[in-house]
Coordinates of C-alpha atoms in Angstrom, one line a residue:
M1 CA -2.7 11.9 -31.3
S2 CA -4.6 14.5 -29.5
A3 CA -7.4 13.3 -27.1
C4 CA -11.0 14.1 -27.8
L5 CA -12.0 17.2 -26.0
T6 CA -15.6 16.2 -25.5
S7 CA -16.4 16.6 -21.8
F8 CA -18.8 14.6 -19.6
V9 CA -18.4 16.9 -16.7
V10 CA -16.5 20.0 -15.6
Q11 CA -16.6 20.5 -11.9
R12 CA -15.0 23.1 -9.5
N13 CA -14.5 21.9 -5.9
G14 CA -16.8 19.0 -6.5
R15 CA -19.8 20.7 -8.2
A16 CA -20.7 21.8 -11.7
A17 CA -18.6 24.8 -12.7
T18 CA -20.4 28.0 -13.9
T19 CA -19.5 30.1 -16.8
E20 CA -18.6 32.9 -14.3
E21 CA -16.2 30.7 -12.5
L22 CA -14.5 29.3 -15.6
A23 CA -14.1 32.7 -17.4
P24 CA -11.2 34.1 -15.5
L25 CA -9.5 30.7 -15.8
A26 CA -9.7 30.8 -19.6
F27 CA -7.1 33.5 -19.6
A28 CA -4.8 32.2 -16.8
G29 CA -1.9 29.9 -16.9
Y30 CA -0.6 29.4 -13.3
A31 CA -1.8 26.0 -12.4
H32 CA -0.8 22.4 -12.3
F33 CA -2.6 19.1 -13.1
T34 CA -2.7 15.4 -13.3
A35 CA -4.3 13.2 -15.9
M36 CA -5.5 9.7 -15.5
Q37 CA -7.4 6.9 -17.2
V38 CA -10.4 5.6 -15.2
R39 CA -11.6 2.0 -15.8
G40 CA -14.6 0.6 -14.0
G41 CA -14.7 3.7 -11.8
Q42 CA -11.1 3.1 -10.6
V43 CA -7.6 4.4 -11.2
R44 CA -4.1 2.8 -11.4
G45 CA -1.5 4.6 -9.3
L46 CA -3.9 6.8 -7.4
D47 CA -1.3 7.4 -4.7
L48 CA 1.1 8.7 -7.3
H49 CA -1.4 11.2 -8.7
L50 CA -2.2 12.5 -5.2
E51 CA 1.6 12.8 -4.5
R52 CA 2.0 14.7 -7.7
L53 CA -0.8 17.2 -6.8
R54 CA 0.6 17.6 -3.2
F55 CA 4.2 18.3 -4.5
A56 CA 3.2 20.7 -7.2
S57 CA 0.8 22.6 -5.0
V58 CA 3.4 23.2 -2.3
E59 CA 5.9 24.2 -5.0
M60 CA 3.7 26.6 -6.7
F61 CA 1.3 27.9 -4.0
G62 CA 3.1 27.1 -0.7
Q63 CA 0.4 24.8 0.5
A64 CA -1.6 21.6 -0.6
L65 CA -5.1 20.5 -0.1
P66 CA -5.8 17.4 2.0
D67 CA -5.9 14.2 0.0
D68 CA -9.2 13.3 1.4
R69 CA -10.7 16.6 -0.1
V70 CA -9.1 15.9 -3.5
R71 CA -10.4 12.4 -3.5
S72 CA -13.9 13.6 -2.8
Y73 CA -13.7 15.9 -5.8
L74 CA -12.5 13.0 -8.1
R75 CA -15.4 10.8 -6.7
A76 CA -18.0 13.5 -7.5
A77 CA -16.8 13.7 -11.1
L78 CA -16.7 9.9 -11.5
E79 CA -20.3 9.5 -10.2
A80 CA -21.4 12.0 -12.9
G81 CA -19.9 10.0 -15.8
P82 CA -19.6 6.4 -17.3
A83 CA -17.4 3.8 -15.8
D84 CA -14.5 4.3 -18.3
L85 CA -13.2 7.8 -19.0
S86 CA -10.3 10.1 -18.9
L87 CA -10.0 12.6 -16.0
M88 CA -7.9 15.7 -15.7
A89 CA -7.6 17.4 -12.2
T90 CA -6.2 20.9 -12.3
V91 CA -5.3 22.8 -9.2
Y92 CA -5.1 26.6 -9.2
S93 CA -5.2 29.6 -6.9
P94 CA -8.4 31.8 -7.0
A95 CA -6.0 34.8 -6.4
G96 CA -5.1 34.4 -10.1
E97 CA -2.0 35.0 -12.0
F98 CA 0.6 37.8 -11.4
T99 CA -0.2 37.9 -7.6
V100 CA 1.6 36.6 -4.4
A101 CA -1.1 34.5 -2.9
G102 CA -0.7 34.3 0.9
A103 CA -1.5 31.2 3.1
D104 CA -5.0 32.5 3.6
V105 CA -5.8 31.8 -0.2
E106 CA -6.4 28.1 -0.5
P107 CA -6.0 26.3 -3.8
E108 CA -9.1 25.1 -5.6
V109 CA -9.6 22.1 -8.0
L110 CA -11.2 21.8 -11.4
V111 CA -12.0 18.3 -12.6
R112 CA -12.9 17.5 -16.3
T113 CA -13.9 14.1 -17.6
G114 CA -14.1 12.9 -21.1
P115 CA -13.9 9.7 -23.3
A116 CA -11.5 7.0 -22.3
A117 CA -8.2 7.1 -24.4
S118 CA -5.5 4.5 -25.0
G119 CA -3.0 6.5 -27.2
P120 CA -1.6 5.7 -30.6
E121 CA -0.4 2.3 -31.7
G122 CA 3.0 3.4 -33.2
P123 CA 5.7 2.8 -34.1
L124 CA 6.5 6.5 -33.8
T125 CA 9.3 8.7 -35.2
L126 CA 10.5 11.5 -33.0
A127 CA 12.2 14.7 -34.0
T128 CA 14.9 15.9 -31.6
V129 CA 14.6 19.5 -30.2
E130 CA 17.0 21.2 -27.8
Y131 CA 14.6 22.3 -25.1
E132 CA 14.4 22.2 -21.3
R133 CA 11.1 22.9 -19.6
V134 CA 10.7 25.3 -16.7
L135 CA 10.0 23.6 -13.4
P136 CA 10.4 20.2 -15.1
A137 CA 9.4 18.3 -11.9
V138 CA 5.9 20.0 -12.0
K139 CA 3.1 19.0 -14.4
H140 CA 2.0 22.6 -15.0
V141 CA -0.2 24.2 -17.6
G142 CA 0.4 26.8 -20.3
E143 CA 3.4 24.9 -21.9
V144 CA 3.2 26.4 -25.3
A145 CA 6.5 24.8 -26.4
K146 CA 5.1 21.3 -26.2
T147 CA 2.5 21.9 -28.8
Y148 CA 4.7 24.2 -30.8
F149 CA 7.4 21.5 -31.1
L150 CA 4.9 18.8 -31.8
R151 CA 3.5 20.8 -34.8
Q152 CA 7.0 21.5 -35.9
A153 CA 7.9 17.9 -35.8
V154 CA 4.9 16.8 -37.7
G155 CA 5.7 19.5 -40.4
Q156 CA 9.0 17.9 -40.8
G157 CA 7.5 14.4 -41.3
F158 CA 7.8 13.1 -37.8
D159 CA 5.0 11.9 -35.4
D160 CA 6.2 14.0 -32.4
A161 CA 9.1 15.6 -30.7
V162 CA 11.6 14.5 -28.0
F163 CA 13.6 16.9 -26.0
V164 CA 17.5 17.1 -25.6
D165 CA 19.0 19.2 -22.9
R166 CA 22.0 21.6 -23.2
R167 CA 24.3 18.6 -22.2
G168 CA 23.0 16.6 -25.1
R169 CA 20.9 14.2 -22.9
L170 CA 17.5 12.9 -24.0
S171 CA 15.0 13.8 -21.4
E172 CA 11.3 13.5 -22.3
G173 CA 8.9 13.8 -25.2
S174 CA 6.3 16.6 -25.7
I175 CA 3.7 14.6 -23.5
W176 CA 5.7 11.5 -23.0
N177 CA 8.3 9.8 -20.7
L178 CA 11.0 7.8 -22.6
A179 CA 12.1 4.2 -21.7
F180 CA 14.7 2.1 -23.4
W181 CA 15.7 -1.6 -23.6
D182 CA 19.2 -2.9 -23.8
G183 CA 18.1 -6.6 -24.3
D184 CA 18.3 -7.4 -20.5
A185 CA 17.3 -4.3 -18.5
V186 CA 14.9 -1.4 -18.8
V187 CA 17.0 1.9 -19.1
W188 CA 15.4 5.1 -17.8
P189 CA 17.1 8.3 -19.0
V190 CA 18.7 10.7 -16.5
A191 CA 18.0 14.4 -17.1
E192 CA 15.8 17.1 -15.6
M193 CA 12.2 16.0 -16.4
L194 CA 8.7 15.2 -15.3
G195 CA 8.3 11.8 -13.4
G196 CA 5.3 10.4 -15.0
T197 CA 2.6 8.4 -12.9
T198 CA 2.6 5.7 -15.5
M199 CA 6.4 5.5 -15.3
G200 CA 6.2 5.2 -11.6
I201 CA 3.6 2.4 -11.8
V202 CA 5.9 0.5 -14.2
R203 CA 9.0 0.9 -12.3
R204 CA 7.6 -0.4 -9.0
Q205 CA 5.9 -3.4 -10.8
L206 CA 9.1 -4.2 -12.6
D207 CA 10.8 -4.2 -9.2
R208 CA 8.2 -6.6 -8.1
F209 CA 8.8 -8.8 -11.0
G210 CA 12.5 -8.9 -10.4
V211 CA 13.2 -7.2 -13.9
P212 CA 16.6 -5.4 -14.0
Q213 CA 16.3 -1.5 -14.4
R214 CA 18.9 1.2 -14.3
V215 CA 19.1 4.9 -14.9
Q216 CA 21.7 6.3 -17.5
E217 CA 22.4 9.5 -19.3
I218 CA 21.5 8.8 -22.8
T219 CA 22.5 10.9 -25.8
L220 CA 21.8 10.4 -29.5
A221 CA 25.3 8.7 -29.8
D222 CA 24.1 6.0 -27.3
L223 CA 21.0 5.0 -29.2
P224 CA 22.7 2.5 -31.6
T225 CA 23.8 0.5 -28.6
L226 CA 20.1 0.1 -27.4
A227 CA 17.7 -2.7 -28.3
G228 CA 14.4 -0.8 -28.3
A229 CA 12.5 2.3 -27.1
V230 CA 9.0 3.4 -26.2
V231 CA 7.2 6.4 -24.9
M232 CA 4.6 6.3 -22.2
N233 CA 2.1 8.5 -20.5
S234 CA -1.3 8.4 -18.7
W235 CA -2.8 6.8 -21.9
T236 CA -0.5 3.9 -22.1
P237 CA 2.5 2.2 -20.6
G238 CA 4.2 1.9 -23.9
V239 CA 4.2 3.0 -27.7
P240 CA 7.1 1.7 -29.7
V241 CA 9.5 4.2 -31.2
H242 CA 11.4 3.2 -34.3
R243 CA 13.3 6.3 -35.0
I244 CA 14.7 9.3 -32.9
G245 CA 16.1 12.0 -35.1
S246 CA 18.1 10.2 -37.8
V247 CA 18.7 7.0 -35.7
S248 CA 16.6 3.9 -36.2
L249 CA 15.8 1.7 -33.2
P250 CA 15.0 -2.1 -33.5
E251 CA 11.6 -3.5 -32.8
A252 CA 11.3 -4.9 -29.4
P253 CA 8.0 -6.6 -28.9
S254 CA 9.1 -8.5 -25.7
F255 CA 9.9 -5.1 -24.2
L256 CA 6.6 -3.6 -25.1
E257 CA 4.7 -6.7 -23.7
L258 CA 6.7 -6.5 -20.4
L259 CA 5.8 -2.9 -19.9
H260 CA 2.2 -3.5 -20.6
R261 CA 2.1 -6.5 -18.3
A262 CA 3.7 -4.5 -15.5
Y263 CA 1.1 -1.8 -15.9
Q264 CA -1.7 -4.2 -15.8
A265 CA -0.3 -5.8 -12.7
E266 CA -0.9 -2.5 -10.7
Q267 CA -4.1 -2.8 -8.7
L268 CA -6.9 -0.4 -9.5
A269 CA -8.1 1.8 -6.6
S270 CA -11.2 3.9 -6.0
P271 CA -10.7 7.6 -5.0

């Protein structure tokens, strides 16, 4: 399920990044990012991506770059690649790790583009792991646990892992948000987690459609009462899940179709 790592461009602050600039970052892990799929040179949920970067920058660095500057860096990367691609924008402090950067040290932006991706077809089986991410509301780098638990899950015969917090609540997957279906409404789990941009797109479009939604604490014991489950991320608004731990979930093609329709209803925007 990993995306191809072939890059079209790697840019720092809107221009080609040099080896000298990238070398220190290869050994650093204090940064945050957002990932998006670009189609026809445009992006769904651009406002959500910019909001994510602003929030995380203030949380980690005490300041954020202006949206207009971030958008100019995104445009520079898009102009150097094909119309359809994957894009990752990473924000970091040039002061580096293990330092207290003051207000005079402005964050910088790395942008990498690569081939467009759409995610796996599914259905997926998810192993359950008791785990809670540090700074769960921030999409930060260096999260060794995500890959570690993915590898452990695959070694146990699953496709991926899903996290359960200390209270027994399902929160999120290794690189996914979770969504459930009760036959009438979309059910979003309540726990400390990263709010995905695709999740934000789907939720506001479902509101526009008038589709019932609710939030609920969901444990493994609740799963048999539900009528379907998916995972979603920047690749896709929905990949069906047919088993979480030892609990099987029914197919829900109408639920999957609804999520994809909601995602497609979001207008594309140019940076």
